[in-house]
DNA sequence: CGTCAAATTGACAAGGCTCAAGTGCCGTGG
DNA sequence: CCACGGCACTTGAGCCTTGTCAATTTGACG
């Protein structure tokens, strides 16, 4: 993977283009930010809770997640991320990380100095608006996750997580519900849905037996997208994929 | 309740003062926004999911919550709110509501036209920064709720919810962990923690039996704050109450 | 005093967890 | 090229936390 260095802006601009109409000057402003590229191996921690953060981290290639730890060591994943996602925009206004960011696969990220980003936002408020909007989408997804984990049964939770991930991948140009890569382990899926990996396994089998999904290694197909959305109670409005 | 109209800005400015150093001019800018006060009875819906929203809603007095509904009718509360909280700042950049806002007690709110708020933010970027920060705190709390509902057992979930609410009330000048009002029903607490009201009742009794809390009607005391925080796995960092 | 919503309690059911064993896959090194 | 090791995946059995259902009690308020 990632043997050649990818264009660090492509995925981000692709996402911004769907929601905001940033001018060429504003995009150039982003391009003119100094950046520090870095590769991480699968499972590496990019940001640890409690850490002081002075850079903003953009995922260029690969997959990542954000998670928090409970006192008993239990891990709760709070979001999954694909290429083009900004992993810690909250540090624009908070010094200290309140959760962890970790890669799921080998990944390539770029870091922007937060100070330069702040200056760019002052000069070009539309850039700030686009990033603020991104934060609001994040928050909306967190709310849906609270609902998912709090009020849906295991089968539905997993179906929902799969639908959301499929939709995110499709929006990022990384496949479609009919064919995408599910890079995380069943343990990860459990940590995202508040279940154990054992039960995740059983539910994935059940969804496959029902003909809703078809698995082949890390590749997955949602075999019946309408019925799957129904089974998942998935209504993509909360992703705010359209402006 | 709320028989006399409260100063609509007091609680909000109190909160903003803790985190941001807005100038007198910026605060005056907020005060100069046209506003529409409105009273709601307990249990009233202020904003419904799917609705087009063109005003921003500030809670001036009373308590409210935000929630989402699952396809089976299950309700998941995603946040509780006290005086001074902005209930739907996301509509600054989203037209359509993706969740519901409901009062818990009789409440007084004021609505600002979103358009005027946008103009104020353009003129005074520091106001935008303060509001953006507020969004980020919201998002941080949502992440903690995902953890709470996903990875903690019933007793801990409820203890955590109580600690958070106590901390929010204290920050808003509405009491202290040693004495505050718990305005929501046990049904509401269940909807916030992903439990049934029956089990909430059992756990509240257990927490009381353990000497962690003392209840008297809607008034509640956290009898042993250090031990309660321990039992709740409550570390208030995620509330970002200090700048 | 009557009414109604909320709180409380008990008995029983069930969804999901724990523990445990075994399988499959893939990268690595001999 | 094959053997090995490790991690993820799979499956089964039994248990436990929490949900369901139902009956009472309590408390606020007219």
Short mmCIF file of C-alpha atoms (C1' of nucleotides) in Angstrom, two decimals:
data_model
loop_
_atom_site.label_atom_id
_atom_site.label_comp_id
_atom_site.label_asym_id
_atom_site.label_seq_id
_atom_site.Cartn_x
_atom_site.Cartn_y
_atom_site.Cartn_z
CA UNK A 1 0.00 0.00 0.00
CA UNK A 2 0.90 3.67 -0.32
CA UNK A 3 4.19 2.90 -1.92
CA UNK A 4 4.00 6.08 -3.98
CA UNK A 5 3.07 9.26 -2.22
CA UNK A 6 -0.48 10.34 -3.00
CA UNK A 7 -1.61 13.89 -3.75
CA UNK A 8 -2.37 15.08 -0.23
CA UNK A 9 -5.18 17.40 -1.33
CA UNK A 10 -7.17 15.27 -3.76
CA UNK A 11 -9.41 13.45 -1.29
CA UNK A 12 -9.95 16.52 0.90
CA UNK A 13 -10.83 18.77 -2.02
CA UNK A 14 -13.13 16.09 -3.38
CA UNK A 15 -15.04 16.17 -0.13
CA UNK A 16 -15.04 19.96 0.21
CA UNK A 17 -16.25 20.31 -3.35
CA UNK A 18 -19.40 18.35 -2.54
CA UNK A 19 -20.47 20.68 0.23
CA UNK A 20 -18.89 24.04 -0.17
CA UNK A 21 -18.11 26.29 -3.04
CA UNK A 22 -14.63 27.35 -2.07
CA UNK A 23 -13.00 29.59 -4.63
CA UNK A 24 -9.76 28.76 -6.36
CA UNK A 25 -8.06 31.34 -4.15
CA UNK A 26 -9.33 29.64 -1.03
CA UNK A 27 -8.17 26.23 -2.21
CA UNK A 28 -4.82 27.77 -3.08
CA UNK A 29 -4.69 29.13 0.43
CA UNK A 30 -5.01 25.60 1.72
CA UNK A 31 -2.38 24.38 -0.71
CA UNK A 32 0.00 27.06 0.45
CA UNK A 33 -0.06 25.80 4.03
CA UNK A 34 3.22 24.19 5.04
CA UNK A 35 2.71 20.48 5.53
CA UNK A 36 4.53 17.54 7.00
CA UNK A 37 3.67 14.14 5.49
CA UNK A 38 4.03 11.02 7.57
CA UNK A 39 3.34 7.30 7.16
CA UNK A 40 1.95 5.14 9.91
CA UNK A 41 1.72 1.37 10.14
CA UNK A 42 -1.59 -0.32 10.79
CA UNK A 43 -2.61 0.02 14.43
CA UNK A 44 -0.32 2.96 15.10
CA UNK A 45 -1.49 5.71 17.42
CA UNK A 46 -1.44 9.13 15.76
CA UNK A 47 -2.80 11.14 18.69
CA UNK A 48 -3.15 10.09 22.32
CA UNK A 49 -5.67 11.41 24.75
CA UNK A 50 -4.16 14.10 26.97
CA UNK A 51 -1.50 15.01 24.48
CA UNK A 52 -0.87 18.65 23.53
CA UNK A 53 -1.56 19.09 19.84
CA UNK A 54 -0.29 21.93 17.68
CA UNK A 55 -0.83 20.40 14.27
CA UNK A 56 -3.91 19.42 12.32
CA UNK A 57 -3.95 15.94 10.88
CA UNK A 58 -5.44 15.08 7.48
CA UNK A 59 -5.83 11.45 6.38
CA UNK A 60 -4.56 11.13 2.82
CA UNK A 61 -4.65 7.38 2.33
CA UNK A 62 -5.74 4.39 4.37
CA UNK A 63 -8.25 4.10 7.18
CA UNK A 64 -8.30 5.35 10.76
CA UNK A 65 -10.55 5.60 13.77
CA UNK A 66 -10.98 7.72 16.86
CA UNK A 67 -11.61 6.07 20.20
CA UNK A 68 -11.86 6.54 23.94
CA UNK A 69 -10.98 4.15 26.73
CA UNK A 70 -13.10 3.28 29.74
CA UNK A 71 -11.59 2.77 33.17
CA UNK A 72 -11.83 -1.00 32.82
CA UNK A 73 -9.78 -0.86 29.64
CA UNK A 74 -12.77 -1.19 27.33
CA UNK A 75 -12.30 0.64 24.08
CA UNK A 76 -15.06 2.56 22.36
CA UNK A 77 -14.48 3.62 18.79
CA UNK A 78 -16.40 6.84 18.14
CA UNK A 79 -15.74 7.25 14.42
CA UNK A 80 -14.16 5.66 11.39
CA UNK A 81 -12.29 7.72 8.84
CA UNK A 82 -11.38 7.46 5.19
CA UNK A 83 -9.07 9.42 2.92
CA UNK A 84 -9.94 13.11 2.91
CA UNK A 85 -11.11 13.21 6.50
CA UNK A 86 -9.59 15.65 8.95
CA UNK A 87 -8.87 13.69 12.10
CA UNK A 88 -8.60 16.35 14.78
CA UNK A 89 -9.92 19.70 13.70
CA UNK A 90 -11.07 20.24 17.28
CA UNK A 91 -7.47 21.12 18.16
CA UNK A 92 -7.97 24.35 16.31
CA UNK A 93 -9.55 25.52 19.57
CA UNK A 94 -8.53 22.91 22.16
CA UNK A 95 -4.93 22.41 23.11
CA UNK A 96 -5.30 18.99 24.60
CA UNK A 97 -6.61 15.83 22.93
CA UNK A 98 -9.59 14.29 24.71
CA UNK A 99 -9.50 11.03 22.74
CA UNK A 100 -7.19 8.87 20.70
CA UNK A 101 -6.69 8.63 16.96
CA UNK A 102 -5.39 5.38 15.58
CA UNK A 103 -4.77 3.90 12.14
CA UNK A 104 -6.66 0.80 11.07
CA UNK A 105 -4.55 0.06 8.01
CA UNK A 106 -1.19 1.39 6.97
CA UNK A 107 -1.91 5.03 6.32
CA UNK A 108 -0.51 8.25 5.03
CA UNK A 109 -1.34 11.51 6.73
CA UNK A 110 -0.19 15.10 6.47
CA UNK A 111 0.11 17.51 9.37
CA UNK A 112 -0.55 21.23 9.04
CA UNK A 113 0.67 23.62 11.74
CA UNK A 114 -2.45 24.73 13.57
CA UNK A 115 -1.12 28.28 13.75
CA UNK A 116 -0.93 28.61 9.98
CA UNK A 117 -4.37 27.11 9.63
CA UNK A 118 -5.73 29.68 12.09
CA UNK A 119 -4.16 32.48 10.12
CA UNK A 120 -5.64 31.15 6.88
CA UNK A 121 -9.08 31.05 8.48
CA UNK A 122 -8.74 34.65 9.59
CA UNK A 123 -7.75 35.72 6.10
CA UNK A 124 -10.31 33.55 4.33
CA UNK A 125 -13.40 33.08 6.48
CA UNK A 126 -14.96 30.76 3.89
CA UNK A 127 -12.29 28.21 4.72
CA UNK A 128 -13.29 28.45 8.35
CA UNK A 129 -16.90 28.00 7.40
CA UNK A 130 -16.08 24.84 5.45
CA UNK A 131 -14.14 23.42 8.39
CA UNK A 132 -16.82 24.41 10.86
CA UNK A 133 -19.33 22.64 8.69
CA UNK A 134 -17.12 19.57 8.79
CA UNK A 135 -17.18 19.70 12.60
CA UNK A 136 -20.96 19.90 12.54
CA UNK A 137 -21.19 16.84 10.33
CA UNK A 138 -18.91 15.02 12.75
CA UNK A 139 -21.17 15.99 15.62
CA UNK A 140 -24.24 14.81 13.73
CA UNK A 141 -22.59 11.44 13.15
CA UNK A 142 -21.73 11.17 16.85
CA UNK A 143 -25.38 11.75 17.70
CA UNK A 144 -26.40 8.98 15.35
CA UNK A 145 -23.84 6.71 16.99
CA UNK A 146 -25.28 7.43 20.41
CA UNK A 147 -28.64 6.33 19.03
CA UNK A 148 -27.13 3.33 17.33
CA UNK A 149 -25.37 2.06 20.42
CA UNK A 150 -28.09 3.08 22.84
CA UNK A 151 -31.29 2.00 21.17
CA UNK A 152 -30.68 -0.62 18.49
CA UNK A 153 -30.13 -4.35 18.87
CA UNK A 154 -26.91 -6.03 17.80
CA UNK A 155 -27.96 -6.99 14.28
CA UNK A 156 -29.27 -3.53 13.52
CA UNK A 157 -26.23 -1.81 15.02
CA UNK A 158 -23.85 -3.70 12.82
CA UNK A 159 -26.03 -3.30 9.75
CA UNK A 160 -26.12 0.42 10.46
CA UNK A 161 -22.39 0.69 10.89
CA UNK A 162 -21.91 -1.12 7.58
CA UNK A 163 -24.36 1.14 5.77
CA UNK A 164 -22.68 4.24 7.11
CA UNK A 165 -19.24 3.02 6.21
CA UNK A 166 -20.41 2.07 2.73
CA UNK A 167 -21.92 5.51 2.26
CA UNK A 168 -18.75 7.22 3.48
CA UNK A 169 -16.60 5.12 1.21
CA UNK A 170 -18.81 5.84 -1.76
CA UNK A 171 -18.75 9.56 -1.04
CA UNK A 172 -14.97 9.37 -0.88
CA UNK A 173 -14.80 7.55 -4.20
CA UNK A 174 -13.57 4.35 -2.58
CA UNK A 175 -16.23 1.97 -3.87
CA UNK A 176 -19.96 1.64 -3.53
CA UNK A 177 -22.36 -0.26 -1.31
CA UNK A 178 -22.17 -2.99 -3.93
CA UNK A 179 -18.41 -3.34 -3.45
CA UNK A 180 -16.11 -1.86 -0.88
CA UNK A 181 -13.35 -2.76 1.52
CA UNK A 182 -14.07 -3.28 5.17
CA UNK A 183 -10.63 -2.66 6.61
CA UNK A 184 -11.38 -3.15 10.29
CA UNK A 185 -11.34 -6.36 12.32
CA UNK A 186 -14.46 -7.77 13.92
CA UNK A 187 -12.94 -6.63 17.20
CA UNK A 188 -12.93 -3.08 15.85
CA UNK A 189 -16.54 -3.41 14.73
CA UNK A 190 -17.40 -4.59 18.22
CA UNK A 191 -15.58 -1.65 19.77
CA UNK A 192 -17.56 0.68 17.52
CA UNK A 193 -20.94 -0.87 18.22
CA UNK A 194 -20.58 -1.68 21.91
CA UNK A 195 -20.53 -5.44 21.32
CA UNK A 196 -17.99 -8.23 21.66
CA UNK A 197 -16.16 -9.55 18.63
CA UNK A 198 -17.81 -12.93 19.19
CA UNK A 199 -21.25 -11.45 18.84
CA UNK A 200 -20.20 -9.33 15.88
CA UNK A 201 -19.17 -12.53 14.18
CA UNK A 202 -22.53 -14.14 14.81
CA UNK A 203 -24.42 -11.12 13.51
CA UNK A 204 -22.28 -10.84 10.37
CA UNK A 205 -23.02 -14.48 9.68
CA UNK A 206 -26.70 -13.86 10.20
CA UNK A 207 -26.71 -10.85 7.85
CA UNK A 208 -24.93 -12.98 5.27
CA UNK A 209 -27.37 -15.87 5.80
CA UNK A 210 -30.22 -13.45 5.25
CA UNK A 211 -28.70 -12.44 1.96
CA UNK A 212 -28.14 -8.85 2.98
CA UNK A 213 -24.37 -8.89 2.65
CA UNK A 214 -21.76 -11.06 0.96
CA UNK A 215 -18.27 -11.29 2.38
CA UNK A 216 -14.99 -12.35 0.80
CA UNK A 217 -12.04 -11.63 3.04
CA UNK A 218 -11.89 -7.91 3.70
CA UNK A 219 -14.03 -7.20 0.68
CA UNK A 220 -17.72 -6.87 1.28
CA UNK A 221 -20.80 -6.33 -0.83
CA UNK A 222 -24.13 -5.15 0.40
CA UNK A 223 -26.13 -7.64 -1.58
CA UNK A 224 -29.50 -5.99 -1.10
CA UNK A 225 -29.03 -2.28 -0.45
CA UNK A 226 -32.71 -1.33 0.03
CA UNK A 227 -33.41 -4.24 2.35
CA UNK A 228 -30.16 -3.60 4.19
CA UNK A 229 -31.02 0.05 4.80
CA UNK A 230 -34.35 -1.08 6.12
CA UNK A 231 -32.73 -3.65 8.41
CA UNK A 232 -30.26 -1.02 9.60
CA UNK A 233 -32.75 1.82 10.10
CA UNK A 234 -30.27 3.75 7.97
CA UNK A 235 -31.37 7.14 6.73
CA UNK A 236 -28.32 8.93 5.39
CA UNK A 237 -29.59 12.45 6.06
CA UNK A 238 -27.46 12.72 9.18
CA UNK A 239 -24.31 12.37 7.07
CA UNK A 240 -25.18 15.66 5.36
CA UNK A 241 -23.57 14.44 2.17
CA UNK A 242 -25.55 16.89 0.07
CA UNK A 243 -25.46 20.59 0.72
CA UNK B 1 -41.82 28.77 37.11
CA UNK B 2 -40.50 31.52 34.89
CA UNK B 3 -43.33 33.81 35.79
CA UNK B 4 -41.08 36.82 35.37
CA UNK B 5 -39.04 37.05 32.24
CA UNK B 6 -35.36 36.40 32.87
CA UNK B 7 -32.46 38.32 31.37
CA UNK B 8 -31.95 36.33 28.18
CA UNK B 9 -28.20 36.94 28.08
CA UNK B 10 -27.11 36.31 31.64
CA UNK B 11 -26.66 32.54 31.49
CA UNK B 12 -25.12 32.59 28.02
CA UNK B 13 -22.62 35.32 28.87
CA UNK B 14 -21.76 33.52 32.07
CA UNK B 15 -20.80 30.48 30.04
CA UNK B 16 -18.96 32.41 27.36
CA UNK B 17 -17.02 34.32 29.97
CA UNK B 18 -15.54 31.09 31.31
CA UNK B 19 -14.05 30.08 28.01
CA UNK B 20 -13.59 33.05 25.78
CA UNK B 21 -12.53 36.59 26.24
CA UNK B 22 -15.10 38.31 24.15
CA UNK B 23 -14.80 42.08 24.22
CA UNK B 24 -17.58 44.37 25.35
CA UNK B 25 -18.16 45.25 21.70
CA UNK B 26 -18.60 41.61 20.78
CA UNK B 27 -21.03 41.04 23.61
CA UNK B 28 -22.89 44.18 22.56
CA UNK B 29 -23.06 42.73 19.07
CA UNK B 30 -24.82 39.72 20.48
CA UNK B 31 -27.14 41.93 22.50
CA UNK B 32 -28.03 43.92 19.41
CA UNK B 33 -29.34 40.85 17.62
CA UNK B 34 -33.11 40.92 17.26
CA UNK B 35 -34.66 38.25 19.40
CA UNK B 36 -37.98 36.54 19.84
CA UNK B 37 -38.66 35.15 23.32
CA UNK B 38 -40.99 32.21 23.74
CA UNK B 39 -42.21 30.02 26.60
CA UNK B 40 -42.70 26.30 26.28
CA UNK B 41 -44.48 23.89 28.60
CA UNK B 42 -42.69 20.81 29.92
CA UNK B 43 -42.44 18.15 27.26
CA UNK B 44 -42.99 20.55 24.37
CA UNK B 45 -41.09 20.01 21.15
CA UNK B 46 -39.07 23.06 20.14
CA UNK B 47 -37.53 21.64 16.97
CA UNK B 48 -38.53 18.50 15.08
CA UNK B 49 -36.25 16.41 12.95
CA UNK B 50 -36.62 17.25 9.28
CA UNK B 51 -37.87 20.74 9.95
CA UNK B 52 -36.36 23.73 8.15
CA UNK B 53 -34.77 26.03 10.71
CA UNK B 54 -33.96 29.68 10.19
CA UNK B 55 -33.57 30.74 13.80
CA UNK B 56 -31.09 29.91 16.51
CA UNK B 57 -32.50 28.83 19.82
CA UNK B 58 -30.98 29.79 23.18
CA UNK B 59 -32.25 28.24 26.41
CA UNK B 60 -32.76 31.01 28.95
CA UNK B 61 -34.47 29.16 31.76
CA UNK B 62 -35.50 25.59 32.43
CA UNK B 63 -34.13 22.32 31.10
CA UNK B 64 -34.20 20.69 27.69
CA UNK B 65 -32.82 17.74 25.79
CA UNK B 66 -32.04 16.74 22.26
CA UNK B 67 -33.03 13.31 21.00
CA UNK B 68 -33.39 11.04 18.01
CA UNK B 69 -35.92 8.32 17.33
CA UNK B 70 -35.21 4.80 16.12
CA UNK B 71 -37.45 3.06 13.62
CA UNK B 72 -39.10 1.00 16.38
CA UNK B 73 -40.06 4.20 18.20
CA UNK B 74 -37.25 3.98 20.73
CA UNK B 75 -36.04 7.37 21.85
CA UNK B 76 -32.39 8.17 22.42
CA UNK B 77 -31.59 11.38 24.23
CA UNK B 78 -28.22 12.66 23.03
CA UNK B 79 -27.78 15.62 25.34
CA UNK B 80 -29.27 17.50 28.26
CA UNK B 81 -29.26 21.26 28.40
CA UNK B 82 -29.38 23.94 31.04
CA UNK B 83 -29.87 27.70 30.94
CA UNK B 84 -27.26 29.38 28.76
CA UNK B 85 -26.99 26.49 26.29
CA UNK B 86 -27.53 27.06 22.60
CA UNK B 87 -29.76 24.27 21.41
CA UNK B 88 -29.21 24.17 17.69
CA UNK B 89 -26.19 26.12 16.58
CA UNK B 90 -25.72 23.53 13.82
CA UNK B 91 -28.46 25.27 11.87
CA UNK B 92 -26.03 28.07 11.22
CA UNK B 93 -24.78 25.84 8.42
CA UNK B 94 -27.50 23.17 8.01
CA UNK B 95 -30.98 24.09 6.86
CA UNK B 96 -32.70 20.99 8.09
CA UNK B 97 -32.85 19.61 11.61
CA UNK B 98 -31.51 16.08 11.95
CA UNK B 99 -32.81 15.56 15.47
CA UNK B 100 -35.43 16.82 17.89
CA UNK B 101 -35.20 19.36 20.68
CA UNK B 102 -37.64 19.06 23.53
CA UNK B 103 -38.18 20.74 26.86
CA UNK B 104 -37.95 18.72 30.05
CA UNK B 105 -39.45 21.36 32.32
CA UNK B 106 -41.37 24.49 31.52
CA UNK B 107 -38.78 26.61 29.79
CA UNK B 108 -38.06 29.99 28.35
CA UNK B 109 -36.05 30.31 25.18
CA UNK B 110 -35.16 33.12 22.80
CA UNK B 111 -34.79 32.74 19.05
CA UNK B 112 -32.28 34.75 17.01
CA UNK B 113 -32.67 34.97 13.25
CA UNK B 114 -29.88 32.84 11.83
CA UNK B 115 -29.27 35.41 9.13
CA UNK B 116 -28.44 38.14 11.64
CA UNK B 117 -26.25 35.79 13.57
CA UNK B 118 -24.33 34.96 10.40
CA UNK B 119 -23.83 38.64 9.71
CA UNK B 120 -22.57 39.23 13.25
CA UNK B 121 -20.08 36.40 12.86
CA UNK B 122 -18.77 37.91 9.64
CA UNK B 123 -18.33 41.27 11.30
CA UNK B 124 -16.91 39.88 14.53
CA UNK B 125 -15.03 36.66 13.91
CA UNK B 126 -14.35 36.24 17.62
CA UNK B 127 -18.05 35.61 18.14
CA UNK B 128 -17.84 32.88 15.50
CA UNK B 129 -14.85 31.41 17.26
CA UNK B 130 -16.71 31.30 20.55
CA UNK B 131 -19.66 29.56 18.93
CA UNK B 132 -17.44 27.16 17.03
CA UNK B 133 -15.79 26.30 20.30
CA UNK B 134 -19.20 25.60 21.75
CA UNK B 135 -19.87 23.16 18.90
CA UNK B 136 -16.62 21.41 19.60
CA UNK B 137 -17.50 21.00 23.26
CA UNK B 138 -20.84 19.55 22.19
CA UNK B 139 -19.06 17.09 19.92
CA UNK B 140 -16.70 16.10 22.72
CA UNK B 141 -19.65 15.38 24.97
CA UNK B 142 -21.28 13.28 22.27
CA UNK B 143 -18.11 11.22 22.03
CA UNK B 144 -18.19 10.63 25.76
CA UNK B 145 -21.82 9.57 25.50
CA UNK B 146 -20.97 7.03 22.82
CA UNK B 147 -18.42 5.62 25.24
CA UNK B 148 -20.86 5.76 28.12
CA UNK B 149 -23.63 3.93 26.32
CA UNK B 150 -21.33 1.58 24.44
CA UNK B 151 -18.86 0.42 27.04
CA UNK B 152 -20.13 0.97 30.58
CA UNK B 153 -22.58 -1.11 32.60
CA UNK B 154 -25.90 0.24 33.79
CA UNK B 155 -24.76 1.44 37.21
CA UNK B 156 -21.76 3.24 35.80
CA UNK B 157 -23.75 4.79 32.96
CA UNK B 158 -26.22 6.34 35.30
CA UNK B 159 -23.56 7.45 37.73
CA UNK B 160 -21.73 9.06 34.84
CA UNK B 161 -24.83 10.82 33.58
CA UNK B 162 -25.45 12.18 37.07
CA UNK B 163 -21.88 13.40 37.44
CA UNK B 164 -21.98 15.14 34.09
CA UNK B 165 -25.29 16.79 34.82
CA UNK B 166 -24.07 17.90 38.23
CA UNK B 167 -20.96 19.40 36.66
CA UNK B 168 -22.99 21.18 34.00
CA UNK B 169 -25.39 22.56 36.58
CA UNK B 170 -22.54 23.75 38.74
CA UNK B 171 -20.86 25.46 35.79
CA UNK B 172 -24.16 27.16 35.00
CA UNK B 173 -24.52 28.35 38.58
CA UNK B 174 -27.51 26.10 39.21
CA UNK B 175 -26.23 24.24 42.23
CA UNK B 176 -23.34 21.94 43.00
CA UNK B 177 -22.79 18.20 43.11
CA UNK B 178 -23.76 18.43 46.77
CA UNK B 179 -27.18 19.85 45.84
CA UNK B 180 -28.89 20.17 42.51
CA UNK B 181 -32.16 19.53 40.76
CA UNK B 182 -32.59 16.49 38.58
CA UNK B 183 -35.45 17.66 36.40
CA UNK B 184 -35.86 14.60 34.19
CA UNK B 185 -37.93 11.50 34.78
CA UNK B 186 -36.40 8.07 35.17
CA UNK B 187 -37.77 7.35 31.71
CA UNK B 188 -35.68 10.26 30.41
CA UNK B 189 -32.60 8.97 32.18
CA UNK B 190 -33.21 5.59 30.57
CA UNK B 191 -33.55 7.19 27.15
CA UNK B 192 -30.25 8.98 27.70
CA UNK B 193 -28.35 5.94 28.91
CA UNK B 194 -29.82 3.27 26.65
CA UNK B 195 -31.67 1.54 29.51
CA UNK B 196 -35.27 1.01 30.54
CA UNK B 197 -36.87 3.15 33.21
CA UNK B 198 -37.31 0.04 35.34
CA UNK B 199 -33.60 -0.65 35.36
CA UNK B 200 -32.79 3.01 35.93
CA UNK B 201 -34.93 2.80 39.04
CA UNK B 202 -33.05 -0.26 40.29
CA UNK B 203 -29.68 1.38 39.70
CA UNK B 204 -30.67 4.66 41.37
CA UNK B 205 -31.75 2.66 44.39
CA UNK B 206 -28.45 0.82 44.37
CA UNK B 207 -26.43 4.03 44.15
CA UNK B 208 -28.47 5.39 47.05
CA UNK B 209 -27.98 2.17 49.05
CA UNK B 210 -24.26 2.45 48.48
CA UNK B 211 -24.34 5.95 49.93
CA UNK B 212 -23.20 7.60 46.73
CA UNK B 213 -26.31 9.68 46.21
CA UNK B 214 -29.23 10.90 48.31
CA UNK B 215 -32.55 11.62 46.68
CA UNK B 216 -35.50 13.70 47.84
CA UNK B 217 -38.06 14.14 45.11
CA UNK B 218 -36.46 15.93 42.20
CA UNK B 219 -33.66 17.22 44.40
CA UNK B 220 -30.54 15.12 44.52
CA UNK B 221 -27.25 15.23 46.37
CA UNK B 222 -24.14 13.40 45.38
CA UNK B 223 -23.29 12.27 48.87
CA UNK B 224 -19.74 11.20 48.16
CA UNK B 225 -18.39 13.12 45.19
CA UNK B 226 -14.93 11.48 44.98
CA UNK B 227 -16.32 7.97 45.31
CA UNK B 228 -19.09 8.79 42.85
CA UNK B 229 -16.65 10.05 40.24
CA UNK B 230 -14.72 6.84 40.70
CA UNK B 231 -17.85 4.72 40.34
CA UNK B 232 -18.83 6.69 37.25
CA UNK B 233 -15.42 6.74 35.58
CA UNK B 234 -16.06 10.47 35.39
CA UNK B 235 -13.16 12.65 34.32
CA UNK B 236 -14.53 16.07 33.51
CA UNK B 237 -11.82 17.00 31.00
CA UNK B 238 -14.12 16.23 28.08
CA UNK B 239 -16.49 18.98 29.19
CA UNK B 240 -13.73 21.52 28.51
CA UNK B 241 -15.02 23.71 31.27
CA UNK B 242 -11.68 25.47 31.64
CA UNK B 243 -10.04 27.17 28.72
"C1'" DC C 1 -60.85 13.25 47.61
"C1'" DG C 2 -59.97 11.83 42.86
"C1'" DT C 3 -56.93 11.59 39.07
"C1'" DC C 4 -52.94 10.81 36.61
"C1'" DA C 5 -48.19 10.45 35.78
"C1'" DA C 6 -44.08 8.80 37.86
"C1'" DA C 7 -41.78 5.74 40.82
"C1'" DT C 8 -41.23 1.19 42.78
"C1'" DT C 9 -41.05 -3.72 43.15
"C1'" DG C 10 -41.24 -8.71 41.82
"C1'" DA C 11 -41.11 -12.66 38.66
"C1'" DC C 12 -39.62 -14.29 34.55
"C1'" DA C 13 -37.53 -14.12 29.76
"C1'" DA C 14 -33.90 -13.18 26.59
"C1'" DG C 15 -30.15 -10.93 24.19
"C1'" DG C 16 -25.59 -10.62 24.49
"C1'" DC C 17 -21.29 -11.93 27.23
"C1'" DT C 18 -17.78 -15.19 28.85
"C1'" DC C 19 -15.05 -18.95 28.37
"C1'" DA C 20 -13.12 -22.25 25.59
"C1'" DA C 21 -11.76 -24.84 21.61
"C1'" DG C 22 -10.77 -25.08 17.04
"C1'" DT C 23 -10.06 -23.29 12.08
"C1'" DG C 24 -8.26 -20.52 8.41
"C1'" DC C 25 -5.24 -17.26 6.46
"C1'" DC C 26 -1.08 -15.04 5.52
"C1'" DG C 27 3.61 -13.44 6.13
"C1'" DT C 28 8.11 -14.95 7.42
"C1'" DG C 29 12.03 -17.62 7.69
"C1'" DG C 30 14.42 -21.87 7.05
"C1'" DC D 1 8.85 -24.41 -1.44
"C1'" DC D 2 7.23 -25.64 2.79
"C1'" DA D 3 6.72 -25.31 7.81
"C1'" DC D 4 5.68 -22.40 11.38
"C1'" DG D 5 3.63 -18.86 14.14
"C1'" DG D 6 0.36 -15.53 15.06
"C1'" DC D 7 -3.71 -13.21 14.56
"C1'" DA D 8 -8.25 -13.03 13.13
"C1'" DC D 9 -12.22 -15.59 12.56
"C1'" DT D 10 -15.65 -19.18 13.84
"C1'" DT D 11 -18.56 -21.91 16.69
"C1'" DG D 12 -20.69 -23.96 20.94
"C1'" DA D 13 -22.35 -24.06 25.87
"C1'" DG D 14 -23.80 -21.85 29.82
"C1'" DC D 15 -24.39 -17.69 32.48
"C1'" DC D 16 -25.69 -12.98 33.71
"C1'" DT D 17 -27.16 -8.38 33.04
"C1'" DT D 18 -30.84 -6.12 31.50
"C1'" DG D 19 -35.50 -6.17 29.39
"C1'" DT D 20 -40.50 -7.34 29.72
"C1'" DC D 21 -44.74 -7.58 31.92
"C1'" DA D 22 -47.62 -6.53 35.51
"C1'" DA D 23 -49.13 -4.94 39.93
"C1'" DT D 24 -48.76 -1.39 43.51
"C1'" DT D 25 -47.45 2.72 45.73
"C1'" DT D 26 -46.33 7.48 45.90
"C1'" DG D 27 -46.75 12.22 44.99
"C1'" DA D 28 -48.41 16.45 42.77
"C1'" DC D 29 -52.32 18.97 41.86
"C1'" DG D 30 -57.03 20.36 41.02
#
